[in-house]
Amino acid sequence: MDIEDLATRIEAGERRALARAITLVESGRADHRADATALLERLKDRPAQALRIGLSGTPGVGKSTFIEAFGLMLTGQGLRVAVLAVDPSSARSGGSILGDKTRMEHLSRDPNAFIRPSPAQSQLGGVARRTREAIDLCEAAGFHVVLVETVGVGQSETMVAEMADLFLLLLAPGGGDELQGVKRGIMEIADILLVNKADGDLRATATRTCADYAGALRLLRKRAQDPQGFPKAMTVSAVEHAGLDKAWSEMQALADWRREAGHFAARRADQARFWFEAEVREGLLARLKREPVRGAMATLGRQVAEGAITPTAAAEELLIQYLQLGLADRAPDDPQSPSPKA
C-alpha cells in the first residue's frame, strides 16, 4: 500500500480515502497494522484540531435521531461533520447490523458529512477498539466536528470520555430522578445532560426530568475542568429541532473556556498517555494467544480443572515463566523455552 498517497488524499478530504484508511486501522492483520501505524505517524503532525464530541445514552433514547438533526444543523453552518457510530455485536455470532446510516438518511447524503458505523466486537466501554484512531483520521481529513456515538447500554459506558473533548449524555423523559442522577459512573463524567424528546405530550415530563437531573448535578463534586454552571442539564427535541442551537452554543462555550484555561490540551495529553498504556495491555493480552504461551495456558488450564493447582498459583506460574522472563515471543521449538510444571 502506498501510505504517502493515501495520506495525501486524506489530507485533501477525500471521503473514499478516509473510509479505506478506517478499514485499514480496524484490521487485525499484522501487515495492515504495520501500514496503519505508518499512516497515523505520517498524519500526526497536522495542526488542525476538530472538536471531538462523545455521545451516549440508553437504547431508544433517540441518539441517531439527535445526531442527524444536530449534524444537519452544523453542516448548515458550513461545518464538516464526521460521525463514528459504534454498533453492538452479537454475543453468539459476533455480527453487527451497522444500520446507523439507514437511520440518518438525510445526513448520510449531506456532502459535508461522513458517517462510519463500526462493530463493537468484544470491546467493552461502548466504543470499538480502533475508534480513537478513526477519530485521528477524521481530524486529519479536515472535519471540524467528530461525533462518536457509543453502543448505549448502561452506566459503565465511560471509555468514550477518554477520546472526546466533550461528553454528552442523552436521557429520556421520566428516565430517572435525583437519586439516579447522583449515581457514579457515566453520570459524573458527562459535561452536558440532554433530555431528548421534549415535545408533544412528553414536553412537561422532559422539563421535570431536566430539573431533577439539574438538582442532582449540583450535588456532584466540582471538577477542575468545569467553569461555573457546568456540568448542566438541558432539554432538546431532535424531532422538532428545538434546543439544538442552544446546546451547540453551550458546547462551544465550554470548549473555548477549557482551551483558554489550558484544560483542553492537558486533557488530550492525558488521553494520549491513557491509550499508550491501553495498547501495551492489549499487546500483552495478544501474546497469550500465541505459542508457546497458548499451549502453556491450555496445559495449566487442564491442571486447574483437575484440581491439581489453584487458579491463582497457575496464573502466577504462567506470568513468571513467560511474561516476566520475556520468553513469550520465542518459537515453540526453542530448547530454552521452559515447559509448565506437571
Short mmCIF file of C-alpha atoms in Angstrom, two decimals, residues 48-53 74-75 77-82 112 138-139 141-147 165 248 259 268:
data_model
loop_
_atom_site.label_atom_id
_atom_site.label_comp_id
_atom_site.label_asym_id
_atom_site.label_seq_id
_atom_site.Cartn_x
_atom_site.Cartn_y
_atom_site.Cartn_z
CA ALA A 48 -5.93 21.30 12.83
CA GLN A 49 -7.93 20.06 15.79
CA ALA A 50 -11.54 19.02 15.41
CA LEU A 51 -13.94 19.23 18.33
CA ARG A 52 -14.42 15.64 19.47
CA ILE A 53 -17.84 15.03 21.00
CA LEU A 74 -23.84 22.04 11.90
CA THR A 75 -23.41 21.34 8.19
CA GLN A 77 -23.48 26.44 9.29
CA GLY A 78 -20.72 25.38 6.89
CA LEU A 79 -19.04 22.88 9.21
CA ARG A 80 -17.84 19.44 8.14
CA VAL A 81 -19.13 16.71 10.46
CA ALA A 82 -17.89 13.12 10.86
CA ASN A 112 -20.28 17.89 4.33
CA CYS A 138 -11.26 12.20 10.52
CA GLU A 139 -9.38 15.08 12.09
CA ALA A 141 -9.26 14.82 6.77
CA GLY A 142 -10.28 18.30 7.87
CA PHE A 143 -13.55 17.66 9.68
CA HIS A 144 -14.50 20.36 12.14
CA VAL A 145 -16.63 18.19 14.45
CA VAL A 146 -16.29 14.46 15.12
CA LEU A 147 -19.27 12.83 16.83
CA ASP A 165 -13.21 16.68 24.31
CA TRP A 248 -24.32 23.82 20.49
CA ARG A 259 -8.84 25.94 25.75
CA ARG A 268 -5.65 15.44 25.21
#
